[in-house]
Amino acid sequence: MSTQTLPDLSRVAQARDRLVAHLLTHVSDDGAVRDRCASRALESALTLVLLRDARQHHDRQAQIASYLRTVPAGPETFDRLLVDAALQAEHPSLRPQRATAWLESFDHFTAPRKFLTFSTVLAVLGAIPFSEDVDPAAIRYRGITSWGDATLCAVKLLHLHARGQRDDAGLAFLTDRLARDGGKPALERNVFAYLLALTALHRCDPGHRLVDDGIADLLSCQNPDGGLPFVDGMEIFCTATAGLAMLTAPDLPRHLPAAMGDYLADRQLADGGWAYAENVRQSDVDDTAYCLQLLWALNPARYATQIDAGGEYLLAIANPDGGFPTFRHGHPSEIAMTAGALTALTPDARGRAEIAPAALEYLLSAQQPDGTFERSWSSSEANSIFRALQALQHTQHLQAPPTRTRVNQVTSLAMSRLATTQHPDGGWGQQPTEPSDPISTSYALLASRNWHTTPTHRAGLGYLLAQQQPDGGFTSRPDQAGPRPIPWDVPVLTDICVLSALNPTSQLKPSAPNS
C-alpha cells in the first residue's frame, strides 16, 4: 500500500491536457501515429558482426560499437553477453556458462524455439560454440509467421554451415523470401529477422547480391545514437492504441478522429486482419482487436465493411480451447489475445457473441492462484490483468449467473493482487519486486477503475503526475517483448498508455462487475 501524499485530482486534467498536446506532435497529416523504435543491443551486435565479417562500412561499425558501449547492462544479463561478445571485451572461456544460465531462465511455451534462436545468435557473435546437440534436420521453419519462418530457416542454415554442410533447398527458401519482400526493411520490417537471414546468407553464399543490398537496407534503419532497432516502425499499433486513448480528450483537431479511422481502414489486409506496421503482410489478433475497437468507437456505420471483415478474421483464428493465439489458428492460445478479441467482438450483435462462453471459460480458468495471468507479449503482470478484466466487463450482458459469480471471484482475486503489490511511491512495477514504472502503473490503474475514489488509486495517479516530463510526455521502462522475452521500446507507447490511465474514470473500462 502506498504511503505517498495524495494528489489534488484537479491536477490530473491538467496533466492529461499537457500529455495530449505532446502526443499530437507524433500524429502525421494522414492520421497515423509514428515514432522510431529505440536501439537495442541484440540488433546492434548482430549488425556489427555482419559488417565486420563482410568488411564493409567501417564508419558505421565505429558508430555501432560506440552505441554498444553505452548500453546499460548488469553482469548477468543477455545484453551484457551480447555487448561483450560483439566488442570482444571478455575472455571467451567465461561466456558459455553465463549464456547457458540466461537461456535456461526463460519459461514460456515458446522457450524451446527461443533457446535455439538465442543460442544461435550467441554462437554467431562468438560468445559460445554452435551446439553439437542441435539436429539441423529437425528444425522446421514453415507455418510460424512470415518472419519466424525466415528466422528458423536462417538458424538451420547457420548450424549446417558451422558443420561444413549446406542445404540448397533452405537457401533457396531464404533467398526467395528476401527477394520478394520489398518492404523497407525486408522481412516485414522486422530488423532482427532480417539480420539473422542476411547473416546466414552471407556465411552460406558469400558475395550474394542480396547481402550487399540488404546491408544498405538495414543501415537505413540505423538510429541517430548509432544503434539498430528491433522493428522499423509500429504505425498501425500506435495509431489504434493512441486513437482509443485520445477519444475523450478535449480540443482535438476536428479532422483527427476520422483521419485516424480512415488511415486504419485503408490498411486492413486481405484476410480481414491488421498488421503492426505499414507494408507488413502478417496479420495478428492484437492489432486487429485494437483496430476494431477504435473503428467501433469512432463510427460503426462508416466502417461497417472493415468491422465485419475483422470480426470474421478473429472468428476464424479462434482455437478449440476457446482462446485466441497471436498469429494463426492452432498456435497456443494466449490470455491477452483472447481478452482483446473478446473486447473487440462483443459490441457486434450479428451472432458473434457465440464465441463468448468458450472464450470466457478460457479466461476464467487461466487465472493463477496469486491473481495474475500469463503475460503474453508484455513483461508487466498488470497488463494481462487489465486486459482480462476489461474483457470480463465487456461481456457482462452475455454471462449467465454462475459465470457472473466466477467473474466476481476472478476480479476480486486480481484486485487483491494489485492492492498488495502497490509500492510506497504509489506505483507498480512489472513484477512486485521490481521498481515502479509509468507503464505498469498505468495498467494497474486501468484495471482498478472501481477504486477511483480510494487512496490506492489516487496514490497511483500521484505517482504518474510526478513522472511527467517538462514537455508533457512520459518515459518508462518498456514492457513489450519480442522476440520474447527481449524488451523493445517505441517511446510514444508510454505516452499512449499513461494517457489511457489519466482519462476520466467515467469513460474507461473495466469497472468491477458489481460497482
XYZ file of N, CA and C in Angstrom, residues 4-240:
711
model
N 2.317 7.532 -0.126
C 2.522 8.808 -0.780
C 1.401 9.787 -0.449
N 1.734 11.080 -0.391
C 0.732 12.121 -0.228
C -0.190 12.124 -1.443
N -1.493 12.151 -1.203
C -2.439 12.032 -2.297
C -2.543 13.335 -3.074
N -2.667 13.255 -4.410
C -2.676 14.471 -5.227
C -4.038 15.137 -5.258
N -4.036 16.405 -5.589
C -5.259 17.125 -5.918
C -5.712 16.634 -7.289
N -6.911 16.049 -7.354
C -7.358 15.427 -8.601
C -7.524 16.438 -9.730
N -7.623 17.739 -9.416
C -7.716 18.726 -10.497
C -6.441 18.743 -11.327
N -5.335 18.296 -10.723
C -4.067 18.256 -11.449
C -4.068 17.179 -12.532
N -4.911 16.178 -12.379
C -4.935 15.094 -13.362
C -5.375 15.625 -14.724
N -6.419 16.453 -14.746
C -6.897 17.011 -16.014
C -5.830 17.880 -16.665
N -5.110 18.642 -15.857
C -4.044 19.486 -16.404
C -2.924 18.622 -17.005
N -2.552 17.574 -16.291
C -1.511 16.680 -16.795
C -1.967 15.989 -18.075
N -3.251 15.606 -18.122
C -3.777 14.950 -19.318
C -3.735 15.891 -20.518
N -4.109 17.138 -20.315
C -4.108 18.090 -21.428
C -2.692 18.310 -21.957
N -1.724 18.399 -21.056
C -0.331 18.561 -21.485
C 0.150 17.326 -22.245
N -0.271 16.170 -21.786
C 0.136 14.927 -22.448
C -0.483 14.820 -23.837
N -1.761 15.192 -23.977
C -2.400 15.162 -25.291
C -1.666 16.085 -26.258
N -1.318 17.276 -25.794
C -0.590 18.210 -26.655
C 0.750 17.620 -27.098
N 1.415 16.925 -26.182
C 2.680 16.280 -26.542
C 2.451 15.142 -27.524
N 1.430 14.344 -27.303
C 1.154 13.203 -28.177
C 0.791 13.651 -29.585
N 0.121 14.781 -29.700
C -0.269 15.274 -31.020
C 0.940 15.578 -31.908
N 2.098 15.799 -31.311
C 3.292 16.056 -32.120
C 3.742 14.810 -32.860
N 3.232 13.644 -32.478
C 3.586 12.388 -33.155
C 2.566 12.008 -34.224
N 1.511 12.796 -34.389
C 0.452 12.460 -35.342
C 0.743 13.124 -36.677
N 0.807 12.321 -37.735
C 1.073 12.834 -39.076
C -0.208 13.366 -39.709
N -0.062 14.036 -40.840
C -1.214 14.614 -41.522
C -2.237 13.556 -41.928
N -1.769 12.323 -42.178
C -2.697 11.261 -42.587
C -3.397 10.591 -41.413
N -3.136 11.059 -40.191
C -3.775 10.488 -39.006
C -2.963 9.425 -38.308
N -1.847 9.014 -38.905
C -1.037 7.954 -38.314
C -0.171 8.505 -37.183
N 0.068 7.665 -36.185
C 0.956 7.994 -35.075
C 2.275 7.279 -35.325
N 3.347 8.059 -35.431
C 4.639 7.494 -35.803
C 5.706 7.858 -34.775
N 6.592 6.897 -34.510
C 7.749 7.120 -33.657
C 8.785 6.058 -33.993
N 10.036 6.363 -33.750
C 11.118 5.407 -34.018
C 11.222 4.398 -32.889
N 11.472 3.161 -33.256
C 11.796 2.151 -32.256
C 13.222 2.407 -31.769
N 13.417 2.345 -30.467
C 14.729 2.634 -29.888
C 15.731 1.548 -30.245
N 16.996 1.921 -30.223
C 18.080 0.971 -30.486
C 18.124 -0.107 -29.403
N 18.682 -1.245 -29.783
C 18.758 -2.378 -28.864
C 20.077 -3.110 -29.072
N 20.590 -3.701 -28.007
C 21.875 -4.394 -28.090
C 21.824 -5.570 -29.056
N 20.714 -6.291 -29.109
C 20.615 -7.506 -29.920
C 20.869 -7.209 -31.402
N 20.095 -6.308 -31.969
C 20.248 -5.996 -33.390
C 21.568 -5.263 -33.658
N 21.973 -4.421 -32.733
C 23.219 -3.672 -32.930
C 24.424 -4.597 -32.954
N 24.456 -5.561 -32.041
C 25.569 -6.507 -32.001
C 25.612 -7.357 -33.274
N 24.453 -7.843 -33.719
C 24.416 -8.647 -34.937
C 24.851 -7.838 -36.160
N 24.431 -6.575 -36.214
C 24.832 -5.736 -37.342
C 26.339 -5.506 -37.344
N 26.895 -5.236 -36.188
C 28.337 -5.010 -36.103
C 29.114 -6.224 -36.597
N 28.702 -7.405 -36.180
C 29.408 -8.620 -36.586
C 29.216 -8.885 -38.082
N 28.012 -8.632 -38.606
C 27.785 -8.818 -40.045
C 28.663 -7.864 -40.855
N 28.726 -6.597 -40.466
C 29.566 -5.642 -41.184
C 31.038 -6.008 -41.067
N 31.419 -6.475 -39.900
C 32.821 -6.873 -39.696
C 33.164 -8.068 -40.586
N 32.258 -9.055 -40.622
C 32.510 -10.231 -41.458
C 32.537 -9.873 -42.944
N 31.668 -8.932 -43.341
C 31.589 -8.537 -44.751
C 32.640 -7.493 -45.116
N 33.367 -7.001 -44.110
C 34.400 -5.987 -44.312
C 33.843 -4.754 -45.022
N 32.741 -4.273 -44.475
C 32.065 -3.124 -45.066
C 31.797 -2.052 -44.008
N 31.667 -0.815 -44.468
C 31.176 0.299 -43.663
C 31.893 0.429 -42.318
N 33.179 0.688 -42.366
C 33.961 0.801 -41.133
C 33.488 1.982 -40.282
N 32.978 3.034 -40.938
C 32.455 4.165 -40.171
C 31.207 3.771 -39.398
N 30.351 2.976 -40.038
C 29.146 2.510 -39.345
C 29.502 1.533 -38.227
N 30.505 0.704 -38.457
C 30.954 -0.191 -37.383
C 31.349 0.607 -36.146
N 32.081 1.697 -36.360
C 32.519 2.523 -35.232
C 31.329 3.140 -34.514
N 30.313 3.558 -35.267
C 29.120 4.142 -34.651
C 28.373 3.111 -33.796
N 28.249 1.908 -34.342
C 27.538 0.856 -33.601
C 28.312 0.463 -32.354
N 29.617 0.330 -32.472
C 30.434 -0.015 -31.304
C 30.316 1.061 -30.230
N 30.278 2.314 -30.661
C 30.119 3.412 -29.704
C 28.781 3.297 -28.984
N 27.717 2.962 -29.720
C 26.413 2.758 -29.074
C 26.470 1.613 -28.075
N 27.052 0.490 -28.469
C 27.079 -0.687 -27.594
C 27.807 -0.392 -26.287
N 28.783 0.488 -26.316
C 29.499 0.820 -25.083
C 28.626 1.607 -24.109
N 27.514 2.155 -24.601
C 26.616 2.926 -23.733
C 25.471 2.093 -23.189
N 25.336 0.848 -23.650
C 24.189 0.020 -23.246
C 24.299 -0.326 -21.770
N 23.300 0.069 -20.970
C 23.335 -0.312 -19.558
C 23.022 -1.792 -19.411
N 23.898 -2.521 -18.781
C 23.710 -3.975 -18.677
C 24.403 -4.491 -17.433
N 23.632 -5.191 -16.608
C 24.220 -5.820 -15.440
C 25.092 -6.990 -15.839
N 25.834 -7.545 -14.913
C 26.816 -8.584 -15.256
C 26.198 -9.887 -15.753
N 24.934 -10.161 -15.423
C 24.353 -11.454 -15.800
C 23.219 -11.316 -16.814
N 23.128 -10.194 -17.519
C 22.032 -10.002 -18.452
C 22.411 -10.447 -19.855
N 21.384 -10.679 -20.670
C 21.596 -11.043 -22.061
C 22.306 -9.916 -22.812
N 21.916 -8.675 -22.500
C 22.585 -7.546 -23.148
C 24.090 -7.551 -22.877
N 24.478 -7.892 -21.656
C 25.904 -7.915 -21.342
C 26.615 -8.984 -22.166
N 25.987 -10.128 -22.332
C 26.572 -11.174 -23.168
C 26.744 -10.691 -24.605
N 25.722 -10.025 -25.121
C 25.771 -9.538 -26.496
C 26.864 -8.495 -26.669
N 26.907 -7.531 -25.745
C 27.875 -6.446 -25.856
C 29.299 -6.978 -25.722
N 29.519 -7.817 -24.722
C 30.867 -8.359 -24.519
C 31.340 -9.148 -25.732
N 30.425 -9.943 -26.318
C 30.819 -10.753 -27.474
C 31.092 -9.874 -28.695
N 30.196 -8.912 -28.962
C 30.360 -8.083 -30.151
C 31.599 -7.199 -30.063
N 31.895 -6.715 -28.856
C 33.063 -5.857 -28.678
C 34.314 -6.649 -28.320
N 34.142 -7.977 -28.252
C 35.273 -8.865 -27.925
C 35.941 -8.402 -26.624
N 35.066 -8.147 -25.631
C 35.523 -7.496 -24.399
C 35.678 -8.446 -23.225
N 35.472 -9.722 -23.438
C 35.538 -10.664 -22.320
C 36.300 -11.902 -22.759
N 36.962 -12.520 -21.812
C 37.687 -13.749 -22.132
C 36.684 -14.808 -22.581
N 36.858 -15.406 -23.757
C 35.871 -16.349 -24.293
C 35.508 -17.494 -23.358
N 36.420 -17.925 -22.522
C 36.134 -19.079 -21.667
C 35.083 -18.775 -20.615
N 34.798 -17.486 -20.367
C 33.819 -17.123 -19.342
C 32.394 -17.075 -19.887
N 32.239 -17.126 -21.208
C 30.924 -16.864 -21.781
C 29.946 -18.037 -21.734
N 30.349 -19.265 -22.060
C 29.361 -20.332 -22.189
C 28.484 -20.539 -20.963
N 29.056 -20.552 -19.766
C 28.236 -20.824 -18.584
C 27.264 -19.685 -18.317
N 27.681 -18.434 -18.581
C 26.774 -17.312 -18.411
C 25.643 -17.387 -19.427
N 25.972 -17.726 -20.662
C 24.949 -17.817 -21.699
C 23.933 -18.901 -21.380
N 24.405 -20.051 -20.975
C 23.501 -21.161 -20.662
C 22.573 -20.808 -19.512
N 23.092 -20.163 -18.496
C 22.266 -19.784 -17.345
C 21.160 -18.835 -17.769
N 21.486 -17.850 -18.612
C 20.456 -16.911 -19.045
C 19.417 -17.605 -19.918
N 19.849 -18.401 -20.857
C 18.929 -19.062 -21.770
C 17.953 -19.972 -21.032
N 18.440 -20.654 -20.012
C 17.593 -21.602 -19.287
C 16.632 -20.924 -18.327
N 16.755 -19.602 -18.157
C 15.886 -18.892 -17.217
C 14.548 -18.513 -17.826
N 14.370 -18.664 -19.132
C 13.152 -18.232 -19.812
C 12.111 -19.335 -19.769
N 10.960 -19.049 -19.149
C 9.874 -20.014 -19.000
C 8.675 -19.541 -19.814
N 8.433 -20.176 -20.949
C 7.335 -19.762 -21.830
C 7.083 -20.888 -22.813
N 5.876 -20.917 -23.422
C 5.598 -22.007 -24.351
C 6.477 -21.941 -25.595
N 7.053 -20.773 -25.864
C 7.977 -20.658 -26.998
C 9.427 -20.899 -26.582
N 9.647 -21.299 -25.330
C 11.018 -21.395 -24.804
C 11.943 -22.281 -25.647
N 11.536 -23.473 -26.085
C 12.476 -24.283 -26.884
C 12.930 -23.575 -28.158
N 11.991 -22.917 -28.845
C 12.347 -22.206 -30.074
C 13.252 -21.012 -29.769
N 12.952 -20.299 -28.668
C 13.775 -19.142 -28.315
C 15.160 -19.574 -27.839
N 15.236 -20.683 -27.120
C 16.544 -21.193 -26.696
C 17.402 -21.477 -27.926
N 16.806 -22.116 -28.918
C 17.527 -22.420 -30.151
C 17.952 -21.137 -30.858
N 17.036 -20.175 -30.978
C 17.332 -18.937 -31.697
C 18.414 -18.130 -31.003
N 18.259 -17.914 -29.697
C 19.210 -17.050 -28.998
C 20.569 -17.720 -28.807
N 20.586 -19.030 -28.648
C 21.882 -19.705 -28.577
C 22.595 -19.610 -29.922
N 21.830 -19.619 -31.019
C 22.430 -19.431 -32.342
C 22.982 -18.016 -32.484
N 22.232 -17.020 -31.996
C 22.729 -15.641 -32.024
C 24.054 -15.534 -31.278
N 24.121 -16.115 -30.095
C 25.353 -16.051 -29.304
C 26.499 -16.772 -30.006
N 26.177 -17.844 -30.727
C 27.217 -18.543 -31.484
C 27.695 -17.692 -32.659
N 26.770 -17.015 -33.340
C 27.150 -16.121 -34.438
C 28.083 -15.029 -33.934
N 27.813 -14.537 -32.727
C 28.636 -13.475 -32.151
C 29.949 -13.993 -31.586
N 30.094 -15.314 -31.498
C 31.319 -15.889 -30.965
C 31.338 -16.036 -29.465
N 30.173 -15.851 -28.827
C 30.123 -15.973 -27.370
C 30.185 -17.431 -26.930
N 29.588 -18.312 -27.711
C 29.581 -19.745 -27.415
C 29.732 -20.485 -28.742
N 30.117 -21.755 -28.706
C 30.185 -22.525 -29.961
C 28.786 -22.947 -30.408
N 28.634 -23.252 -31.683
C 27.387 -23.841 -32.158
C 27.215 -25.195 -31.479
N 26.031 -25.422 -30.942
C 25.802 -26.626 -30.146
C 25.790 -27.882 -31.010
N 26.525 -28.897 -30.561
C 26.514 -30.184 -31.250
C 25.254 -30.977 -30.937
N 24.479 -30.512 -29.944
C 23.236 -31.200 -29.583
C 22.082 -30.844 -30.512
N 22.243 -29.790 -31.301
C 21.190 -29.375 -32.230
C 21.220 -30.257 -33.464
N 20.045 -30.802 -33.830
C 19.914 -31.579 -35.057
C 19.301 -30.672 -36.115
N 20.086 -30.143 -37.042
C 19.525 -29.218 -38.036
C 18.365 -29.813 -38.820
N 18.410 -31.117 -39.063
C 17.340 -31.746 -39.841
C 15.997 -31.678 -39.121
N 16.029 -31.494 -37.804
C 14.791 -31.445 -37.033
C 14.190 -30.044 -36.954
N 14.887 -29.050 -37.480
C 14.399 -27.668 -37.406
C 13.371 -27.444 -38.512
N 12.140 -27.160 -38.120
C 11.055 -26.894 -39.067
C 10.807 -25.393 -39.109
N 10.663 -24.850 -40.310
C 10.573 -23.402 -40.405
C 9.409 -22.922 -41.267
N 8.352 -23.650 -41.317
C 7.174 -23.205 -42.057
C 5.954 -23.214 -41.144
N 5.122 -22.196 -41.290
C 3.864 -22.162 -40.553
C 3.920 -21.426 -39.233
N 4.960 -20.634 -38.985
C 5.035 -19.880 -37.727
C 4.497 -18.476 -37.995
N 5.351 -17.606 -38.497
C 4.968 -16.296 -39.023
C 5.879 -16.044 -40.215
N 5.600 -14.994 -40.954
C 6.448 -14.713 -42.111
C 7.893 -14.494 -41.687
N 8.096 -13.741 -40.597
C 9.472 -13.513 -40.140
C 9.994 -14.677 -39.313
N 9.108 -15.374 -38.621
C 9.533 -16.534 -37.843
C 10.032 -17.657 -38.722
N 9.378 -17.861 -39.868
C 9.827 -18.886 -40.812
C 11.241 -18.576 -41.303
N 11.471 -17.304 -41.658
C 12.791 -16.915 -42.147
C 13.845 -17.040 -41.054
N 13.468 -16.699 -39.833
C 14.414 -16.783 -38.717
C 14.869 -18.213 -38.493
N 13.922 -19.140 -38.431
C 14.298 -20.530 -38.165
C 15.016 -21.158 -39.353
N 14.666 -20.750 -40.568
C 15.420 -21.229 -41.726
C 16.874 -20.770 -41.617
N 17.071 -19.505 -41.232
C 18.429 -18.986 -41.054
C 19.168 -19.744 -39.962
N 18.480 -20.055 -38.869
C 19.093 -20.814 -37.778
C 19.571 -22.177 -38.285
N 18.731 -22.835 -39.059
C 19.103 -24.141 -39.600
C 20.328 -24.019 -40.501
N 20.318 -23.043 -41.393
C 21.437 -22.864 -42.315
C 22.730 -22.551 -41.572
N 22.656 -21.754 -40.527
C 23.850 -21.398 -39.757
C 24.441 -22.613 -39.051
N 23.586 -23.469 -38.508
C 24.086 -24.678 -37.842
C 24.716 -25.630 -38.860
N 24.086 -25.743 -40.015
C 24.673 -26.610 -41.047
C 26.014 -26.055 -41.519
N 26.078 -24.754 -41.718
C 27.326 -24.139 -42.169
C 28.445 -24.356 -41.161
N 28.106 -24.269 -39.865
C 29.126 -24.480 -38.831
C 29.695 -25.888 -38.883
N 28.941 -26.826 -39.479
C 29.404 -28.209 -39.607
C 29.958 -28.501 -40.994
N 30.086 -27.461 -41.797
C 30.598 -27.666 -43.144
C 29.592 -28.259 -44.093
N 28.296 -28.091 -43.797
C 27.243 -28.663 -44.630
C 26.408 -27.552 -45.259
N 25.578 -27.930 -46.202
C 24.800 -26.946 -46.967
C 23.412 -27.508 -47.240
N 22.425 -26.623 -47.257
C 21.045 -27.012 -47.551
C 20.545 -26.114 -48.679
N 20.637 -26.597 -49.906
C 20.267 -25.777 -51.051
C 18.780 -25.408 -51.044
N 17.942 -26.331 -50.593
C 16.507 -26.031 -50.543
C 16.229 -24.920 -49.523
N 16.875 -25.012 -48.386
C 16.696 -23.970 -47.376
C 17.237 -22.634 -47.842
N 18.364 -22.662 -48.525
C 18.955 -21.431 -49.033
C 18.046 -20.808 -50.093
N 17.435 -21.631 -50.908
C 16.512 -21.130 -51.929
C 15.286 -20.501 -51.267
N 14.783 -21.148 -50.206
C 13.635 -20.595 -49.470
C 13.982 -19.220 -48.913
N 15.161 -19.114 -48.307
C 15.541 -17.859 -47.666
C 15.766 -16.745 -48.693
N 16.470 -17.052 -49.775
C 16.716 -16.027 -50.786
C 15.422 -15.598 -51.467
N 14.511 -16.543 -51.665
C 13.214 -16.188 -52.242
C 12.455 -15.260 -51.309
N 12.491 -15.562 -50.010
C 11.794 -14.714 -49.033
C 12.396 -13.312 -48.996
N 13.706 -13.230 -49.057
C 14.362 -11.925 -49.049
C 14.100 -11.151 -50.339
N 14.089 -11.857 -51.471
C 13.959 -11.192 -52.766
C 12.548 -10.673 -53.010
N 11.546 -11.382 -52.522
C 10.176 -10.980 -52.870
C 9.543 -10.051 -51.846
N 10.216 -9.832 -50.731
C 9.684 -8.908 -49.741
C 10.318 -7.543 -49.982
N 9.555 -6.653 -50.600
C 10.098 -5.357 -50.967
C 9.939 -4.288 -49.917
N 9.488 -4.645 -48.711
C 9.335 -3.650 -47.649
C 10.668 -3.084 -47.227
N 10.641 -2.005 -46.520
C 11.855 -1.361 -46.031
C 11.831 -1.327 -44.512
N 12.647 -2.157 -43.852
C 13.477 -3.190 -44.463
C 12.655 -4.415 -44.823
N 13.291 -5.336 -45.482
C 12.619 -6.569 -45.879
C 12.254 -7.388 -44.639
N 11.608 -8.531 -44.907
C 11.124 -9.421 -43.843
C 10.203 -8.690 -42.887
N 9.210 -8.027 -43.468
C 8.107 -7.431 -42.710
C 8.572 -6.368 -41.719
N 9.632 -5.658 -42.067
C 10.168 -4.568 -41.244
C 10.671 -5.062 -39.894
N 10.934 -6.364 -39.816
C 11.473 -6.972 -38.607
C 13.002 -7.012 -38.749
N 13.671 -6.073 -38.104
C 15.113 -5.928 -38.280
C 15.856 -7.148 -37.751
N 15.393 -7.707 -36.633
C 16.066 -8.878 -36.072
C 16.044 -10.044 -37.052
N 14.868 -10.360 -37.593
C 14.763 -11.481 -38.528
C 15.585 -11.218 -39.781
N 15.560 -9.994 -40.246
C 16.322 -9.628 -41.445
C 17.819 -9.810 -41.213
N 18.287 -9.404 -40.058
C 19.703 -9.555 -39.731
C 20.133 -11.014 -39.704
N 19.355 -11.851 -39.067
C 19.729 -13.256 -38.980
C 19.703 -13.906 -40.360
N 18.712 -13.513 -41.188
C 18.638 -14.059 -42.543
C 19.840 -13.621 -43.380
N 20.211 -12.362 -43.305
C 21.356 -11.872 -44.067
C 22.655 -12.503 -43.581
N 22.771 -12.700 -42.282
C 23.963 -13.348 -41.734
C 24.099 -14.771 -42.273
N 22.979 -15.509 -42.295
C 23.018 -16.875 -42.821
C 23.365 -16.876 -44.301
N 22.766 -15.961 -45.054
C 23.040 -15.906 -46.483
C 24.502 -15.545 -46.745
N 25.039 -14.606 -45.980
C 26.434 -14.204 -46.163
C 27.386 -15.358 -45.860
N 27.099 -16.117 -44.811
C 28.011 -17.201 -44.445
C 27.895 -18.383 -45.399
N 26.682 -18.623 -45.910
C 26.485 -19.771 -46.807
C 26.818 -19.447 -48.259
N 26.655 -18.188 -48.644
C 26.878 -17.799 -50.041
C 27.521 -16.420 -50.077
N 28.788 -16.312 -49.679
C 29.464 -15.007 -49.633
C 29.410 -14.297 -50.985
N 29.158 -13.002 -50.928
C 29.115 -12.219 -52.148
C 27.768 -12.193 -52.832
N 26.755 -12.862 -52.263
C 25.431 -12.829 -52.872
C 24.936 -11.385 -52.912
N 24.338 -11.000 -54.036
C 23.934 -9.605 -54.224
C 22.912 -9.157 -53.169
N 22.094 -10.078 -52.660
C 21.096 -9.703 -51.669
C 21.728 -9.267 -50.351
N 22.962 -9.724 -50.101
C 23.628 -9.328 -48.863
C 24.007 -7.856 -48.919
N 24.631 -7.444 -49.996
C 25.015 -6.027 -50.118
C 23.786 -5.126 -50.124
N 22.766 -5.534 -50.869
C 21.529 -4.751 -50.885
C 20.904 -4.705 -49.497
N 20.931 -5.849 -48.822
C 20.333 -5.927 -47.500
C 21.062 -5.090 -46.472
N 22.371 -5.062 -46.543
C 23.143 -4.252 -45.601
C 22.801 -2.782 -45.782
N 22.711 -2.329 -47.031
C 22.329 -0.938 -47.278
C 20.929 -0.655 -46.742
N 20.032 -1.620 -46.916
C 18.664 -1.504 -46.411
C 18.657 -1.409 -44.885
N 19.417 -2.277 -44.248
C 19.495 -2.280 -42.788
C 20.036 -0.967 -42.251
N 21.078 -0.473 -42.871
C 21.703 0.737 -42.361
C 20.801 1.954 -42.510
N 19.787 1.867 -43.365
C 18.812 2.953 -43.452
C 17.950 3.022 -42.194
N 17.976 1.957 -41.391
C 17.215 1.908 -40.138
C 18.037 2.359 -38.935
N 19.322 2.612 -39.140
C 20.180 2.958 -38.011
C 19.688 4.234 -37.340
N 19.647 4.217 -36.025
C 19.184 5.367 -35.256
C 20.301 6.392 -35.066
N 19.948 7.617 -34.725
C 20.967 8.649 -34.516
C 22.006 8.296 -33.447
N 21.638 7.433 -32.491
C 22.611 7.064 -31.450
C 23.597 6.003 -31.927
N 23.464 5.563 -33.178
C 24.377 4.578 -33.741
C 23.884 3.158 -33.686
N 22.846 2.891 -32.878
C 22.348 1.536 -32.735
C 21.264 1.190 -33.738
N 20.839 -0.072 -33.708
C 19.789 -0.584 -34.580
C 18.572 -0.996 -33.748
N 17.364 -0.799 -34.281
C 16.148 -1.150 -33.548
C 15.689 -2.577 -33.821
N 14.680 -3.002 -33.093
C 14.057 -4.308 -33.310
C 13.187 -4.296 -34.557
N 12.363 -3.257 -34.708
C 11.485 -3.123 -35.870
C 11.626 -1.712 -36.431
N 11.296 -1.577 -37.705
C 11.417 -0.286 -38.370
C 10.042 0.356 -38.509
N 9.362 0.551 -37.399
C 8.056 1.189 -37.438
C 6.995 0.380 -36.727
N 5.974 1.087 -36.243
C 4.888 0.457 -35.481
C 3.617 1.287 -35.695
N 3.440 1.823 -36.915
C 2.431 2.851 -37.130
C 1.006 2.385 -36.838
N 0.666 1.187 -37.243
C -0.721 0.745 -37.101
C -1.064 0.511 -35.636
N -0.202 -0.183 -34.914
C -0.452 -0.419 -33.491
C -0.512 0.913 -32.739
N 0.434 1.800 -33.009
C 0.456 3.091 -32.311
C -0.785 3.917 -32.623
N -1.232 3.901 -33.866
C -2.401 4.694 -34.244
C -3.668 4.166 -33.572
N -3.843 2.853 -33.565
C -5.043 2.282 -32.955
C -5.092 2.536 -31.462
